[in-house]
Amino acid sequence: MKALPALVVATALASPAAASEEGGQVDLGYPSVAAALEGLRAKPGTRSSMQSGWTVIEDSAALTVWSFVPSDHPAYPTAIRRRVMPEGDNLSIQMDVRCEAEKTACDAVVAEFERLNGKVRDDLKR
């Protein structure tokens, strides 16, 4: 399995993230993963980078980081949107996943991000 992008670690500094589903697919504001990638690349003010084969797009204005799995990943095509959300005096990270691959691969990539989130939270408590 490909390594997760390093930027994901940097953005998972708050409370647990959750993947939400609506009828099997999350509404990310784009009709597909490909449309999200294309739209975000064209959006003014975003910054795109490649990290361990993953495309990572930062949208600072929306306090959002998007991660797109590489084309050779079992969960391709998948978009993972992570948003910083105020929660009282704290901040939390909301994670939404749109996976257009088979369910097993989708479940695996979500579980990997959840494990990563847990590890980062554990490291911060030390």
Coordinates of C-alpha atoms in Angstrom, one line a residue:
M1 CA 0.0 0.0 0.0
K2 CA 1.3 3.5 -0.8
A3 CA 2.2 5.7 2.1
L4 CA -0.3 8.4 3.0
P5 CA 0.7 12.0 2.2
A6 CA 2.7 13.7 4.9
L7 CA 0.4 16.8 4.8
V8 CA -2.4 14.6 6.1
V9 CA -0.4 14.0 9.3
A10 CA 0.1 17.8 9.7
T11 CA -3.6 18.5 9.4
A12 CA -4.9 15.8 11.7
L13 CA -4.0 17.7 14.8
A14 CA -7.4 18.0 16.4
S15 CA -10.2 15.7 17.3
P16 CA -11.2 12.4 15.5
A17 CA -12.2 12.6 11.9
A18 CA -15.2 10.8 10.5
A19 CA -16.0 9.7 7.0
S20 CA -19.6 10.6 6.3
E21 CA -21.9 9.0 3.8
E22 CA -25.1 10.0 2.1
G23 CA -26.6 7.2 0.0
G24 CA -23.2 5.6 -0.4
Q25 CA -21.5 8.8 -1.7
V26 CA -20.5 12.0 0.0
D27 CA -21.4 15.3 -1.6
L28 CA -18.1 17.1 -1.9
G29 CA -19.5 19.8 -4.1
Y30 CA -18.4 18.1 -7.3
P31 CA -20.2 15.4 -9.3
S32 CA -17.2 13.0 -9.2
V33 CA -13.6 12.6 -7.9
A34 CA -12.2 13.6 -11.3
A35 CA -14.4 16.7 -11.4
A36 CA -13.2 17.6 -7.9
L37 CA -9.5 17.2 -8.9
E38 CA -10.0 19.3 -12.0
G39 CA -12.1 22.0 -10.3
L40 CA -9.6 22.3 -7.4
R41 CA -6.6 22.6 -9.7
A42 CA -8.3 25.4 -11.5
K43 CA -9.6 27.2 -8.4
P44 CA -7.6 30.4 -7.6
G45 CA -5.7 30.4 -4.3
T46 CA -5.3 26.6 -4.1
R47 CA -1.8 25.0 -3.8
S48 CA -1.2 21.5 -5.3
S49 CA 1.6 19.1 -4.5
M50 CA 2.6 15.5 -4.9
Q51 CA 3.4 13.5 -1.7
S52 CA 4.2 9.8 -1.9
G53 CA 2.3 9.6 -5.2
W54 CA -0.8 11.3 -3.8
T55 CA -2.1 14.6 -5.1
V56 CA -2.7 17.0 -2.2
I57 CA -4.5 20.3 -2.7
E58 CA -4.6 22.9 0.0
D59 CA -7.4 25.4 -0.1
S60 CA -6.4 27.9 2.7
A61 CA -9.4 30.1 2.2
A62 CA -11.7 27.2 3.0
L63 CA -9.3 25.7 5.6
T64 CA -9.4 22.5 3.6
V65 CA -6.9 19.9 2.5
W66 CA -7.9 17.5 -0.3
S67 CA -6.0 14.2 -0.8
F68 CA -6.4 12.2 -4.0
V69 CA -5.2 8.6 -4.2
P70 CA -2.7 7.7 -7.0
S71 CA -4.0 6.0 -10.1
D72 CA -2.2 2.7 -9.1
H73 CA -3.9 2.7 -5.7
P74 CA -6.6 0.0 -5.1
A75 CA -9.0 2.8 -4.0
Y76 CA -8.6 4.9 -7.1
P77 CA -10.4 7.1 -7.7
T78 CA -10.9 8.5 -4.2
A79 CA -11.0 12.1 -2.8
I80 CA -10.5 12.8 0.9
R81 CA -11.5 16.2 2.0
R82 CA -10.4 17.4 5.5
R83 CA -11.8 20.6 6.9
V84 CA -10.8 22.5 10.0
M85 CA -14.0 23.2 12.0
P86 CA -14.4 25.4 15.1
E87 CA -15.7 23.4 18.0
G88 CA -16.1 25.8 21.0
D89 CA -12.6 27.0 21.9
N90 CA -11.0 24.1 20.0
L91 CA -10.7 23.1 16.4
S92 CA -11.6 19.7 15.0
I93 CA -11.0 18.1 11.6
Q94 CA -14.0 16.9 9.6
M95 CA -13.1 14.2 7.1
D96 CA -15.4 13.4 4.1
V97 CA -14.5 10.6 1.6
R98 CA -15.8 10.1 -1.9
C99 CA -14.6 6.7 -3.1
E100 CA -15.6 5.5 -6.6
A101 CA -13.7 2.2 -6.3
E102 CA -14.9 -1.2 -4.9
K103 CA -16.2 -1.1 -1.3
T104 CA -13.4 -3.2 0.1
A105 CA -10.7 -0.8 -1.2
C106 CA -12.8 2.2 -0.1
D107 CA -13.2 0.8 3.4
A108 CA -9.4 0.2 3.6
V109 CA -8.4 3.7 2.6
V110 CA -10.9 5.2 5.2
A111 CA -9.5 2.8 7.9
E112 CA -6.0 3.9 7.0
F113 CA -6.8 7.5 7.5
E114 CA -8.6 6.8 10.7
R115 CA -5.6 4.9 12.0
L116 CA -3.4 7.8 11.0
N117 CA -5.7 10.2 12.8
G118 CA -5.5 8.1 16.0
K119 CA -1.7 7.9 15.9
V120 CA -1.4 11.7 15.5
R121 CA -3.8 12.2 18.4
D122 CA -1.9 9.7 20.6
D123 CA 1.4 11.5 19.7
L124 CA 0.0 14.8 20.7
K125 CA -1.1 13.6 24.1
R126 CA 2.5 12.6 25.0

